[in-house]
């Protein structure tokens, strides 16, 4: 069975050179149906719908480019004195039979196999990833020809779906918070939509559609279920915003603008602002910005009770999982090691460094396997693991 925690890092770079083509080129590859079979099944989906009870807008239906009113497939209910929406199974089935497309956001927060794949893609692209589910029957479409304001990696998990990828439109690299949304699709000389790639995706096939690329997606007559892993990459705007946040530390930039001064004084002040801004921009290079962004990369929410609270250390067969999604840099400071995770800096005894480094590489090990790889006895490894659970750097299960 494929290790979903390495689904993308092991297969995509070798087959496609994905990281060098992100946001710039369309990518198509086939991982094989067996590789994605355990990502999400209909049994899994039925369980999620019943136990997680997602409601609009997290769960929603679309048909022919328009959302279906929630009253058509949900009821109002009260839970713990809070009003909410509850999906009516029979109405959901009716809408799906009529050609509706079901969209379920953030499946990675509900289903561990999808979470493992999403975490793996995060390690590959070094950006936050969210996985959404799309389910449809028949030959209709949920959405009109459109573009997304983020990069996507689409994984077909069940059935088939027809795709036309048209390419970038009239505005290069459009953004969610953009000043111009008059973005039109590319057309050939005869006025027809340009087509970069057209095909039918089958289970195990994967495509990457860059941000701002137009595409048309329709059913093929049967069932189709796919996962869209979406992520927004850092841009020059993000770098500039980070630079602006630093300006509050500068006396010159906190000073009032000389509104009532003479023109020469205002020009002089502007020149001083520009000169200092250029100096700061040179200091805050892209490497430093990206490293600081990685240091703030969030951890996926997970819990490790009872180990962080109780005094009993985990046993040798307890599984230990590394919590940080990106491997954090570690710096030795005398008899301590410094590590920054999710924007928080930890200073820990130097003895934990090989434990953290080993878990960062393997992601998950039993206490006994961890002890063997680090070269300490199981009891010592268990004590270190117990301490690390309290900082939410590892979880023990």
Short mmCIF file of the C-alpha atoms (twelve columns), coordinates in Angstrom:
data_MODEL
# 
_entry.id   MODEL 
# 
loop_
_atom_site.group_PDB 
_atom_site.id 
_atom_site.type_symbol 
_atom_site.label_atom_id 
_atom_site.label_alt_id 
_atom_site.label_comp_id 
_atom_site.label_asym_id 
_atom_site.label_seq_id 
_atom_site.Cartn_x 
_atom_site.Cartn_y 
_atom_site.Cartn_z 
_atom_site.pdbx_PDB_model_num 
ATOM 1   C CA . UNK A 1   0.000   0.000  0.000   1 
ATOM 2   C CA . UNK A 2   1.249   3.496  -0.865  1 
ATOM 3   C CA . UNK A 3   2.474   5.615  2.035   1 
ATOM 4   C CA . UNK A 4   0.145   8.610  1.681   1 
ATOM 5   C CA . UNK A 5   2.544   10.635 3.808   1 
ATOM 6   C CA . UNK A 6   4.965   10.456 0.864   1 
ATOM 7   C CA . UNK A 7   2.481   10.403 -2.004  1 
ATOM 8   C CA . UNK A 8   3.684   13.618 -3.616  1 
ATOM 9   C CA . UNK A 9   7.292   13.966 -2.477  1 
ATOM 10  C CA . UNK A 10  8.237   10.512 -3.773  1 
ATOM 11  C CA . UNK A 11  6.285   10.420 -7.020  1 
ATOM 12  C CA . UNK A 12  5.712   13.904 -8.412  1 
ATOM 13  C CA . UNK A 13  9.240   15.368 -8.402  1 
ATOM 14  C CA . UNK A 14  10.681  12.300 -10.138 1 
ATOM 15  C CA . UNK A 15  7.948   12.160 -12.778 1 
ATOM 16  C CA . UNK A 16  7.242   15.807 -13.431 1 
ATOM 17  C CA . UNK A 17  9.798   18.183 -11.919 1 
ATOM 18  C CA . UNK A 18  6.757   19.791 -10.302 1 
ATOM 19  C CA . UNK A 19  8.505   22.294 -8.063  1 
ATOM 20  C CA . UNK A 20  10.315  23.898 -10.997 1 
ATOM 21  C CA . UNK A 21  7.033   24.222 -12.926 1 
ATOM 22  C CA . UNK A 22  4.707   25.446 -10.172 1 
ATOM 23  C CA . UNK A 23  2.463   28.346 -11.219 1 
ATOM 24  C CA . UNK A 24  4.036   28.372 -14.685 1 
ATOM 25  C CA . UNK A 25  3.153   25.141 -16.494 1 
ATOM 26  C CA . UNK A 26  0.393   22.562 -16.639 1 
ATOM 27  C CA . UNK A 27  1.481   19.143 -15.367 1 
ATOM 28  C CA . UNK A 28  -0.159  15.757 -15.967 1 
ATOM 29  C CA . UNK A 29  1.022   12.442 -14.559 1 
ATOM 30  C CA . UNK A 30  -0.364  9.075  -13.536 1 
ATOM 31  C CA . UNK A 31  0.439   7.744  -10.076 1 
ATOM 32  C CA . UNK A 32  -1.734  4.675  -10.625 1 
ATOM 33  C CA . UNK A 33  -5.091  3.794  -9.104  1 
ATOM 34  C CA . UNK A 34  -3.470  1.717  -6.346  1 
ATOM 35  C CA . UNK A 35  -1.504  4.742  -5.121  1 
ATOM 36  C CA . UNK A 36  -4.659  6.759  -4.347  1 
ATOM 37  C CA . UNK A 37  -7.092  3.964  -3.462  1 
ATOM 38  C CA . UNK A 38  -6.769  4.546  0.292   1 
ATOM 39  C CA . UNK A 39  -7.048  8.340  0.085   1 
ATOM 40  C CA . UNK A 40  -10.841 8.478  0.221   1 
ATOM 41  C CA . UNK A 41  -13.523 5.866  -0.472  1 
ATOM 42  C CA . UNK A 42  -17.299 6.122  -0.495  1 
ATOM 43  C CA . UNK A 43  -17.335 4.375  2.876   1 
ATOM 44  C CA . UNK A 44  -15.013 7.089  4.161   1 
ATOM 45  C CA . UNK A 45  -17.198 9.825  2.696   1 
ATOM 46  C CA . UNK A 46  -20.382 8.352  4.188   1 
ATOM 47  C CA . UNK A 47  -18.653 8.201  7.580   1 
ATOM 48  C CA . UNK A 48  -17.489 11.827 7.333   1 
ATOM 49  C CA . UNK A 49  -20.937 13.075 6.351   1 
ATOM 50  C CA . UNK A 50  -22.531 11.220 9.269   1 
ATOM 51  C CA . UNK A 51  -20.006 11.914 12.036  1 
ATOM 52  C CA . UNK A 52  -18.617 15.349 11.119  1 
ATOM 53  C CA . UNK A 53  -22.014 16.636 9.910   1 
ATOM 54  C CA . UNK A 54  -20.527 19.395 7.711   1 
ATOM 55  C CA . UNK A 55  -22.947 22.190 6.861   1 
ATOM 56  C CA . UNK A 56  -23.002 25.037 4.317   1 
ATOM 57  C CA . UNK A 57  -20.822 26.729 3.283   1 
ATOM 58  C CA . UNK A 58  -18.321 23.959 4.059   1 
ATOM 59  C CA . UNK A 59  -20.598 21.497 2.254   1 
ATOM 60  C CA . UNK A 60  -22.428 22.934 -0.728  1 
ATOM 61  C CA . UNK A 61  -24.016 21.935 -4.018  1 
ATOM 62  C CA . UNK A 62  -23.561 23.589 -7.434  1 
ATOM 63  C CA . UNK A 63  -25.097 22.923 -10.824 1 
ATOM 64  C CA . UNK A 64  -24.331 24.574 -14.164 1 
ATOM 65  C CA . UNK A 65  -22.275 27.303 -12.570 1 
ATOM 66  C CA . UNK A 66  -24.745 28.300 -9.854  1 
ATOM 67  C CA . UNK A 67  -25.079 27.339 -6.186  1 
ATOM 68  C CA . UNK A 68  -28.158 25.351 -5.224  1 
ATOM 69  C CA . UNK A 69  -30.155 27.039 -2.415  1 
ATOM 70  C CA . UNK A 70  -29.352 25.385 0.898   1 
ATOM 71  C CA . UNK A 71  -33.046 25.019 1.744   1 
ATOM 72  C CA . UNK A 72  -33.263 22.418 -1.023  1 
ATOM 73  C CA . UNK A 73  -31.036 19.937 0.795   1 
ATOM 74  C CA . UNK A 74  -30.691 21.024 4.451   1 
ATOM 75  C CA . UNK A 75  -32.921 21.610 7.477   1 
ATOM 76  C CA . UNK A 76  -32.551 24.126 10.262  1 
ATOM 77  C CA . UNK A 77  -31.601 22.560 13.577  1 
ATOM 78  C CA . UNK A 78  -30.379 23.518 17.018  1 
ATOM 79  C CA . UNK A 79  -27.314 21.989 18.635  1 
ATOM 80  C CA . UNK A 80  -26.099 23.152 22.064  1 
ATOM 81  C CA . UNK A 81  -28.387 26.188 21.703  1 
ATOM 82  C CA . UNK A 82  -26.671 27.146 18.420  1 
ATOM 83  C CA . UNK A 83  -28.565 27.281 15.142  1 
ATOM 84  C CA . UNK A 84  -27.095 25.185 12.358  1 
ATOM 85  C CA . UNK A 85  -27.925 23.408 9.124   1 
ATOM 86  C CA . UNK A 86  -28.288 19.629 8.844   1 
ATOM 87  C CA . UNK A 87  -28.100 17.848 5.491   1 
ATOM 88  C CA . UNK A 88  -31.185 15.799 4.546   1 
ATOM 89  C CA . UNK A 89  -29.835 12.566 2.983   1 
ATOM 90  C CA . UNK A 90  -32.832 11.992 0.674   1 
ATOM 91  C CA . UNK A 91  -32.692 15.583 -0.633  1 
ATOM 92  C CA . UNK A 92  -28.943 15.348 -1.152  1 
ATOM 93  C CA . UNK A 93  -29.454 12.181 -3.209  1 
ATOM 94  C CA . UNK A 94  -32.158 13.880 -5.302  1 
ATOM 95  C CA . UNK A 95  -29.951 16.838 -6.133  1 
ATOM 96  C CA . UNK A 96  -26.999 14.599 -7.024  1 
ATOM 97  C CA . UNK A 97  -29.194 12.479 -9.303  1 
ATOM 98  C CA . UNK A 98  -30.283 15.700 -11.032 1 
ATOM 99  C CA . UNK A 99  -26.661 16.590 -11.857 1 
ATOM 100 C CA . UNK A 100 -25.536 18.624 -8.867  1 
ATOM 101 C CA . UNK A 101 -21.883 18.709 -7.894  1 
ATOM 102 C CA . UNK A 102 -21.104 18.246 -4.195  1 
ATOM 103 C CA . UNK A 103 -18.210 20.280 -2.804  1 
ATOM 104 C CA . UNK A 104 -16.796 19.523 0.619   1 
ATOM 105 C CA . UNK A 105 -14.079 21.894 1.869   1 
ATOM 106 C CA . UNK A 106 -11.136 21.034 4.114   1 
ATOM 107 C CA . UNK A 107 -11.420 17.262 3.914   1 
ATOM 108 C CA . UNK A 108 -7.845  17.182 5.205   1 
ATOM 109 C CA . UNK A 109 -9.146  18.407 8.567   1 
ATOM 110 C CA . UNK A 110 -11.609 15.515 8.796   1 
ATOM 111 C CA . UNK A 111 -9.873  12.496 7.269   1 
ATOM 112 C CA . UNK A 112 -6.328  11.436 8.310   1 
ATOM 113 C CA . UNK A 113 -5.304  9.824  4.974   1 
ATOM 114 C CA . UNK A 114 -6.085  13.055 3.103   1 
ATOM 115 C CA . UNK A 115 -4.349  15.022 5.862   1 
ATOM 116 C CA . UNK A 116 -1.218  12.888 5.427   1 
ATOM 117 C CA . UNK A 117 -1.190  13.571 1.670   1 
ATOM 118 C CA . UNK A 118 -1.817  17.292 2.209   1 
ATOM 119 C CA . UNK A 119 1.029   17.489 4.728   1 
ATOM 120 C CA . UNK A 120 3.297   15.766 2.226   1 
ATOM 121 C CA . UNK A 121 2.396   18.273 -0.484  1 
ATOM 122 C CA . UNK A 122 3.116   21.085 1.985   1 
ATOM 123 C CA . UNK A 123 6.612   19.714 2.471   1 
ATOM 124 C CA . UNK A 124 7.056   19.670 -1.300  1 
ATOM 125 C CA . UNK A 125 5.725   23.151 -2.137  1 
ATOM 126 C CA . UNK A 126 6.418   24.732 1.290   1 
ATOM 127 C CA . UNK A 127 3.042   26.441 1.371   1 
ATOM 128 C CA . UNK A 128 -0.177  25.801 3.287   1 
ATOM 129 C CA . UNK A 129 -2.445  23.287 1.558   1 
ATOM 130 C CA . UNK A 130 -6.192  22.680 1.807   1 
ATOM 131 C CA . UNK A 131 -7.903  19.656 0.230   1 
ATOM 132 C CA . UNK A 132 -11.476 19.924 -1.080  1 
ATOM 133 C CA . UNK A 133 -13.669 17.106 -2.395  1 
ATOM 134 C CA . UNK A 134 -15.691 17.293 -5.632  1 
ATOM 135 C CA . UNK A 135 -18.333 14.640 -6.367  1 
ATOM 136 C CA . UNK A 136 -20.692 14.455 -9.351  1 
ATOM 137 C CA . UNK A 137 -22.737 11.994 -11.398 1 
ATOM 138 C CA . UNK A 138 -23.752 12.268 -15.053 1 
ATOM 139 C CA . UNK A 139 -22.418 14.568 -17.742 1 
ATOM 140 C CA . UNK A 140 -23.271 17.922 -16.171 1 
ATOM 141 C CA . UNK A 141 -20.899 20.397 -14.589 1 
ATOM 142 C CA . UNK A 142 -20.917 22.146 -11.259 1 
ATOM 143 C CA . UNK A 143 -19.050 25.238 -12.437 1 
ATOM 144 C CA . UNK A 144 -18.716 27.211 -15.644 1 
ATOM 145 C CA . UNK A 145 -15.352 27.755 -17.315 1 
ATOM 146 C CA . UNK A 146 -13.320 29.500 -14.629 1 
ATOM 147 C CA . UNK A 147 -9.925  30.162 -13.064 1 
ATOM 148 C CA . UNK A 148 -8.721  29.823 -9.480  1 
ATOM 149 C CA . UNK A 149 -6.792  32.386 -7.461  1 
ATOM 150 C CA . UNK A 150 -4.491  29.660 -6.111  1 
ATOM 151 C CA . UNK A 151 -2.466  26.779 -7.503  1 
ATOM 152 C CA . UNK A 152 -4.138  23.381 -7.540  1 
ATOM 153 C CA . UNK A 153 -3.088  19.740 -7.664  1 
ATOM 154 C CA . UNK A 154 -6.041  17.564 -8.657  1 
ATOM 155 C CA . UNK A 155 -6.114  13.854 -7.801  1 
ATOM 156 C CA . UNK A 156 -8.812  11.665 -9.365  1 
ATOM 157 C CA . UNK A 157 -9.846  9.042  -6.800  1 
ATOM 158 C CA . UNK A 158 -13.050 7.516  -8.245  1 
ATOM 159 C CA . UNK A 159 -14.641 7.390  -11.702 1 
ATOM 160 C CA . UNK A 160 -13.731 9.744  -14.527 1 
ATOM 161 C CA . UNK A 161 -13.969 13.442 -15.368 1 
ATOM 162 C CA . UNK A 162 -13.338 15.409 -18.552 1 
ATOM 163 C CA . UNK A 163 -10.992 18.388 -18.388 1 
ATOM 164 C CA . UNK A 164 -10.134 21.170 -20.793 1 
ATOM 165 C CA . UNK A 165 -7.273  23.385 -19.627 1 
ATOM 166 C CA . UNK A 166 -7.223  26.648 -21.550 1 
ATOM 167 C CA . UNK A 167 -4.152  28.349 -20.109 1 
ATOM 168 C CA . UNK A 168 -3.516  31.776 -18.582 1 
ATOM 169 C CA . UNK A 169 -5.939  34.572 -19.403 1 
ATOM 170 C CA . UNK A 170 -5.683  38.285 -20.019 1 
ATOM 171 C CA . UNK A 171 -4.203  39.186 -16.617 1 
ATOM 172 C CA . UNK A 172 -0.968  37.400 -15.685 1 
ATOM 173 C CA . UNK A 173 -0.834  35.991 -12.138 1 
ATOM 174 C CA . UNK A 174 -4.252  37.234 -10.927 1 
ATOM 175 C CA . UNK A 175 -4.711  37.267 -7.161  1 
ATOM 176 C CA . UNK A 176 -7.606  36.881 -4.757  1 
ATOM 177 C CA . UNK A 177 -7.155  40.424 -3.446  1 
ATOM 178 C CA . UNK A 178 -6.595  41.951 -6.852  1 
ATOM 179 C CA . UNK A 179 -7.444  45.379 -8.205  1 
ATOM 180 C CA . UNK A 180 -8.643  43.998 -11.543 1 
ATOM 181 C CA . UNK A 181 -10.978 41.030 -11.897 1 
ATOM 182 C CA . UNK A 182 -11.794 41.698 -15.560 1 
ATOM 183 C CA . UNK A 183 -9.855  38.555 -16.410 1 
ATOM 184 C CA . UNK A 184 -10.805 36.873 -19.691 1 
ATOM 185 C CA . UNK A 185 -9.859  33.406 -20.986 1 
ATOM 186 C CA . UNK A 186 -7.405  32.873 -23.852 1 
ATOM 187 C CA . UNK A 187 -8.917  32.426 -27.323 1 
ATOM 188 C CA . UNK A 188 -7.612  31.262 -30.668 1 
ATOM 189 C CA . UNK A 189 -7.749  33.327 -33.854 1 
ATOM 190 C CA . UNK A 190 -11.206 31.924 -34.634 1 
ATOM 191 C CA . UNK A 191 -12.540 33.106 -31.270 1 
ATOM 192 C CA . UNK A 192 -12.774 29.634 -29.755 1 
ATOM 193 C CA . UNK A 193 -11.361 28.916 -26.317 1 
ATOM 194 C CA . UNK A 194 -7.705  27.986 -26.522 1 
ATOM 195 C CA . UNK A 195 -6.927  24.454 -25.270 1 
ATOM 196 C CA . UNK A 196 -3.565  23.612 -23.700 1 
ATOM 197 C CA . UNK A 197 -4.632  20.123 -22.656 1 
ATOM 198 C CA . UNK A 198 -7.769  18.036 -22.953 1 
ATOM 199 C CA . UNK A 199 -8.390  14.610 -21.521 1 
ATOM 200 C CA . UNK A 200 -10.330 12.354 -19.187 1 
ATOM 201 C CA . UNK A 201 -8.867  11.822 -15.744 1 
ATOM 202 C CA . UNK A 202 -9.066  8.319  -14.293 1 
ATOM 203 C CA . UNK A 203 -8.273  7.113  -10.762 1 
ATOM 204 C CA . UNK A 204 -4.641  7.772  -9.922  1 
ATOM 205 C CA . UNK A 205 -4.135  10.509 -12.513 1 
ATOM 206 C CA . UNK A 206 -2.911  13.854 -11.237 1 
ATOM 207 C CA . UNK A 207 -2.794  17.301 -12.824 1 
ATOM 208 C CA . UNK A 208 -1.397  20.637 -11.694 1 
ATOM 209 C CA . UNK A 209 -3.339  23.697 -12.872 1 
ATOM 210 C CA . UNK A 210 -1.477  26.944 -12.148 1 
ATOM 211 C CA . UNK A 211 -3.114  29.944 -10.555 1 
ATOM 212 C CA . UNK A 212 -5.059  32.037 -13.048 1 
ATOM 213 C CA . UNK A 213 -5.319  29.287 -15.681 1 
ATOM 214 C CA . UNK A 214 -8.809  28.877 -17.129 1 
ATOM 215 C CA . UNK A 215 -10.362 25.405 -17.285 1 
ATOM 216 C CA . UNK A 216 -13.653 23.655 -18.068 1 
ATOM 217 C CA . UNK A 217 -14.607 20.498 -16.169 1 
ATOM 218 C CA . UNK A 218 -17.569 18.217 -16.936 1 
ATOM 219 C CA . UNK A 219 -18.794 14.780 -15.968 1 
ATOM 220 C CA . UNK A 220 -18.471 11.838 -18.354 1 
ATOM 221 C CA . UNK A 221 -21.810 10.165 -17.687 1 
ATOM 222 C CA . UNK A 222 -20.927 8.155  -14.591 1 
ATOM 223 C CA . UNK A 223 -19.562 9.030  -11.187 1 
ATOM 224 C CA . UNK A 224 -16.534 11.224 -10.550 1 
ATOM 225 C CA . UNK A 225 -14.848 11.980 -7.246  1 
ATOM 226 C CA . UNK A 226 -11.650 13.967 -7.089  1 
ATOM 227 C CA . UNK A 227 -9.637  15.876 -4.505  1 
ATOM 228 C CA . UNK A 228 -8.292  19.335 -5.188  1 
ATOM 229 C CA . UNK A 229 -5.247  20.248 -3.119  1 
ATOM 230 C CA . UNK A 230 -5.020  24.035 -3.250  1 
ATOM 231 C CA . UNK A 231 -2.221  26.316 -2.105  1 
ATOM 232 C CA . UNK A 232 -1.297  29.989 -2.420  1 
ATOM 233 C CA . UNK A 233 2.372   30.720 -3.031  1 
ATOM 234 C CA . UNK A 234 4.292   33.653 -1.630  1 
ATOM 235 C CA . UNK A 235 4.461   36.640 -3.983  1 
ATOM 236 C CA . UNK A 236 6.300   39.926 -4.126  1 
ATOM 237 C CA . UNK A 237 3.279   41.484 -2.442  1 
ATOM 238 C CA . UNK A 238 3.832   39.229 0.599   1 
ATOM 239 C CA . UNK A 239 7.489   40.227 0.722   1 
ATOM 240 C CA . UNK A 240 6.586   43.926 0.466   1 
ATOM 241 C CA . UNK A 241 3.926   43.600 3.188   1 
ATOM 242 C CA . UNK A 242 6.480   41.987 5.499   1 
ATOM 243 C CA . UNK A 243 8.846   44.868 4.761   1 
ATOM 244 C CA . UNK A 244 6.134   47.421 5.569   1 
ATOM 245 C CA . UNK A 245 5.478   45.717 8.922   1 
ATOM 246 C CA . UNK A 246 9.129   46.387 9.832   1 
ATOM 247 C CA . UNK A 247 8.737   50.118 9.257   1 
ATOM 248 C CA . UNK A 248 7.084   50.699 12.633  1 
ATOM 249 C CA . UNK A 249 10.502  50.029 14.189  1 
ATOM 250 C CA . UNK A 250 11.947  52.979 12.268  1 
ATOM 251 C CA . UNK A 251 11.816  56.446 13.832  1 
ATOM 252 C CA . UNK A 252 11.817  58.018 10.384  1 
ATOM 253 C CA . UNK A 253 8.675   56.168 9.296   1 
ATOM 254 C CA . UNK A 254 6.819   56.790 12.568  1 
ATOM 255 C CA . UNK A 255 7.366   60.510 12.173  1 
ATOM 256 C CA . UNK A 256 4.443   62.627 10.898  1 
ATOM 257 C CA . UNK A 257 4.601   63.610 7.240   1 
ATOM 258 C CA . UNK A 258 5.477   67.305 6.808   1 
ATOM 259 C CA . UNK A 259 2.115   68.274 5.320   1 
ATOM 260 C CA . UNK A 260 2.479   71.994 6.054   1 
ATOM 261 C CA . UNK A 261 6.180   72.339 5.285   1 
ATOM 262 C CA . UNK A 262 7.448   74.033 2.128   1 
ATOM 263 C CA . UNK A 263 7.879   71.875 -1.040  1 
ATOM 264 C CA . UNK A 264 11.655  71.559 -0.614  1 
ATOM 265 C CA . UNK A 265 11.256  70.196 2.923   1 
ATOM 266 C CA . UNK A 266 8.629   67.693 1.749   1 
ATOM 267 C CA . UNK A 267 10.889  66.535 -1.095  1 
ATOM 268 C CA . UNK A 268 13.798  66.126 1.293   1 
ATOM 269 C CA . UNK A 269 11.642  64.067 3.659   1 
ATOM 270 C CA . UNK A 270 10.464  61.865 0.798   1 
ATOM 271 C CA . UNK A 271 14.037  61.268 -0.357  1 
ATOM 272 C CA . UNK A 272 14.978  60.231 3.182   1 
ATOM 273 C CA . UNK A 273 12.038  57.806 3.294   1 
ATOM 274 C CA . UNK A 274 12.915  56.287 -0.064  1 
ATOM 275 C CA . UNK A 275 16.609  55.947 0.792   1 
ATOM 276 C CA . UNK A 276 15.886  54.191 4.077   1 
ATOM 277 C CA . UNK A 277 13.247  51.992 2.431   1 
ATOM 278 C CA . UNK A 278 15.800  50.854 -0.155  1 
ATOM 279 C CA . UNK A 279 18.306  50.077 2.607   1 
ATOM 280 C CA . UNK A 280 15.750  47.975 4.477   1 
ATOM 281 C CA . UNK A 281 14.683  46.212 1.285   1 
ATOM 282 C CA . UNK A 282 18.300  45.255 0.601   1 
ATOM 283 C CA . UNK A 283 18.669  43.941 4.148   1 
ATOM 284 C CA . UNK A 284 15.434  41.936 4.016   1 
ATOM 285 C CA . UNK A 285 16.392  39.702 1.076   1 
ATOM 286 C CA . UNK A 286 14.143  36.966 -0.277  1 
ATOM 287 C CA . UNK A 287 16.112  34.169 1.383   1 
ATOM 288 C CA . UNK A 288 15.600  35.714 4.812   1 
ATOM 289 C CA . UNK A 289 11.928  36.376 4.088   1 
ATOM 290 C CA . UNK A 290 11.277  32.783 2.968   1 
ATOM 291 C CA . UNK A 291 13.190  31.343 5.927   1 
ATOM 292 C CA . UNK A 292 11.158  33.484 8.336   1 
ATOM 293 C CA . UNK A 293 7.965   32.423 6.548   1 
ATOM 294 C CA . UNK A 294 8.941   28.761 6.978   1 
ATOM 295 C CA . UNK A 295 9.608   29.372 10.673  1 
ATOM 296 C CA . UNK A 296 6.010   30.567 11.042  1 
ATOM 297 C CA . UNK A 297 4.572   27.595 9.134   1 
ATOM 298 C CA . UNK A 298 1.630   26.271 11.178  1 
ATOM 299 C CA . UNK A 299 1.353   22.898 12.820  1 
ATOM 300 C CA . UNK A 300 -1.636  20.710 12.064  1 
ATOM 301 C CA . UNK A 301 -3.864  20.520 15.128  1 
ATOM 302 C CA . UNK A 302 -3.437  17.200 16.905  1 
ATOM 303 C CA . UNK A 303 -3.503  15.969 20.486  1 
ATOM 304 C CA . UNK A 304 -1.448  13.509 22.473  1 
ATOM 305 C CA . UNK A 305 -3.334  12.783 25.693  1 
ATOM 306 C CA . UNK A 306 -2.533  11.336 28.217  1 
ATOM 307 C CA . UNK A 307 1.245   11.672 27.776  1 
ATOM 308 C CA . UNK A 308 1.637   15.487 28.047  1 
ATOM 309 C CA . UNK A 309 -0.313  15.577 31.315  1 
ATOM 310 C CA . UNK A 310 0.362   12.297 33.086  1 
ATOM 311 C CA . UNK A 311 3.668   11.230 34.615  1 
ATOM 312 C CA . UNK A 312 3.807   7.779  33.006  1 
ATOM 313 C CA . UNK A 313 6.181   7.763  29.965  1 
ATOM 314 C CA . UNK A 314 5.028   6.095  26.738  1 
ATOM 315 C CA . UNK A 315 5.853   2.427  26.232  1 
ATOM 316 C CA . UNK A 316 8.320   1.019  23.668  1 
ATOM 317 C CA . UNK A 317 5.572   0.193  21.153  1 
ATOM 318 C CA . UNK A 318 3.962   3.635  21.304  1 
ATOM 319 C CA . UNK A 319 4.010   5.401  17.940  1 
ATOM 320 C CA . UNK A 320 5.628   8.820  17.957  1 
ATOM 321 C CA . UNK A 321 4.709   11.298 15.206  1 
ATOM 322 C CA . UNK A 322 6.573   14.510 14.397  1 
ATOM 323 C CA . UNK A 323 4.191   17.485 14.614  1 
ATOM 324 C CA . UNK A 324 5.939   20.242 12.575  1 
ATOM 325 C CA . UNK A 325 4.958   19.895 8.922   1 
ATOM 326 C CA . UNK A 326 8.179   21.471 7.653   1 
ATOM 327 C CA . UNK A 327 11.456  20.243 9.185   1 
ATOM 328 C CA . UNK A 328 12.481  23.143 11.451  1 
ATOM 329 C CA . UNK A 329 16.099  24.363 11.543  1 
ATOM 330 C CA . UNK A 330 17.921  23.606 14.803  1 
ATOM 331 C CA . UNK A 331 20.743  25.706 16.232  1 
ATOM 332 C CA . UNK A 332 23.102  24.631 19.005  1 
ATOM 333 C CA . UNK A 333 23.547  27.192 21.777  1 
ATOM 334 C CA . UNK A 334 26.016  25.659 24.232  1 
ATOM 335 C CA . UNK A 335 24.242  22.892 26.084  1 
ATOM 336 C CA . UNK A 336 20.903  23.843 24.534  1 
ATOM 337 C CA . UNK A 337 19.341  23.489 21.098  1 
ATOM 338 C CA . UNK A 338 17.091  26.180 19.654  1 
ATOM 339 C CA . UNK A 339 14.208  25.265 17.336  1 
ATOM 340 C CA . UNK A 340 11.466  27.508 15.932  1 
ATOM 341 C CA . UNK A 341 8.086   25.986 15.079  1 
ATOM 342 C CA . UNK A 342 4.928   27.881 14.073  1 
ATOM 343 C CA . UNK A 343 6.579   31.167 15.000  1 
ATOM 344 C CA . UNK A 344 7.483   30.006 18.512  1 
ATOM 345 C CA . UNK A 345 11.081  29.495 19.611  1 
ATOM 346 C CA . UNK A 346 11.971  26.617 21.905  1 
ATOM 347 C CA . UNK A 347 15.268  26.247 23.786  1 
ATOM 348 C CA . UNK A 348 15.662  22.610 24.787  1 
ATOM 349 C CA . UNK A 349 18.436  20.414 26.230  1 
ATOM 350 C CA . UNK A 350 20.948  19.395 23.568  1 
ATOM 351 C CA . UNK A 351 20.042  15.735 24.162  1 
ATOM 352 C CA . UNK A 352 16.778  16.209 22.262  1 
ATOM 353 C CA . UNK A 353 18.516  17.311 19.043  1 
ATOM 354 C CA . UNK A 354 19.157  13.808 17.618  1 
ATOM 355 C CA . UNK A 355 15.617  12.772 18.582  1 
ATOM 356 C CA . UNK A 356 14.091  15.728 16.755  1 
ATOM 357 C CA . UNK A 357 16.384  15.265 13.740  1 
ATOM 358 C CA . UNK A 358 15.497  11.574 13.475  1 
ATOM 359 C CA . UNK A 359 11.758  12.231 13.744  1 
ATOM 360 C CA . UNK A 360 11.985  15.079 11.239  1 
ATOM 361 C CA . UNK A 361 13.477  12.611 8.755   1 
ATOM 362 C CA . UNK A 362 11.212  9.612  9.375   1 
ATOM 363 C CA . UNK A 363 8.053   11.450 10.541  1 
ATOM 364 C CA . UNK A 364 6.806   8.459  12.562  1 
ATOM 365 C CA . UNK A 365 8.582   5.787  14.625  1 
ATOM 366 C CA . UNK A 366 7.850   3.665  17.654  1 
ATOM 367 C CA . UNK A 367 9.678   4.605  20.837  1 
ATOM 368 C CA . UNK A 368 11.862  1.500  20.549  1 
ATOM 369 C CA . UNK A 369 12.724  2.183  16.886  1 
ATOM 370 C CA . UNK A 370 13.489  5.802  17.731  1 
ATOM 371 C CA . UNK A 371 15.783  4.708  20.570  1 
ATOM 372 C CA . UNK A 372 17.641  2.338  18.248  1 
ATOM 373 C CA . UNK A 373 18.184  4.969  15.561  1 
ATOM 374 C CA . UNK A 374 19.311  7.620  18.033  1 
ATOM 375 C CA . UNK A 375 21.502  5.215  20.000  1 
ATOM 376 C CA . UNK A 376 19.917  5.502  23.446  1 
ATOM 377 C CA . UNK A 377 17.952  3.058  25.570  1 
ATOM 378 C CA . UNK A 378 14.167  2.932  25.227  1 
ATOM 379 C CA . UNK A 379 13.573  4.416  28.674  1 
ATOM 380 C CA . UNK A 380 15.631  7.525  27.829  1 
ATOM 381 C CA . UNK A 381 13.879  7.896  24.458  1 
ATOM 382 C CA . UNK A 382 10.497  7.630  26.214  1 
ATOM 383 C CA . UNK A 383 11.453  10.384 28.675  1 
ATOM 384 C CA . UNK A 384 12.497  12.698 25.828  1 
ATOM 385 C CA . UNK A 385 9.306   11.923 23.898  1 
ATOM 386 C CA . UNK A 386 7.201   12.610 26.980  1 
ATOM 387 C CA . UNK A 387 8.865   16.024 27.368  1 
ATOM 388 C CA . UNK A 388 8.434   16.862 23.679  1 
ATOM 389 C CA . UNK A 389 4.701   16.058 23.802  1 
ATOM 390 C CA . UNK A 390 4.280   18.863 26.354  1 
ATOM 391 C CA . UNK A 391 5.617   21.361 23.818  1 
ATOM 392 C CA . UNK A 392 3.433   19.842 21.069  1 
ATOM 393 C CA . UNK A 393 6.506   19.009 19.011  1 
ATOM 394 C CA . UNK A 394 5.531   15.326 18.838  1 
ATOM 395 C CA . UNK A 395 2.383   13.305 19.472  1 
ATOM 396 C CA . UNK A 396 2.390   9.842  20.977  1 
ATOM 397 C CA . UNK A 397 -0.321  7.342  20.128  1 
# 
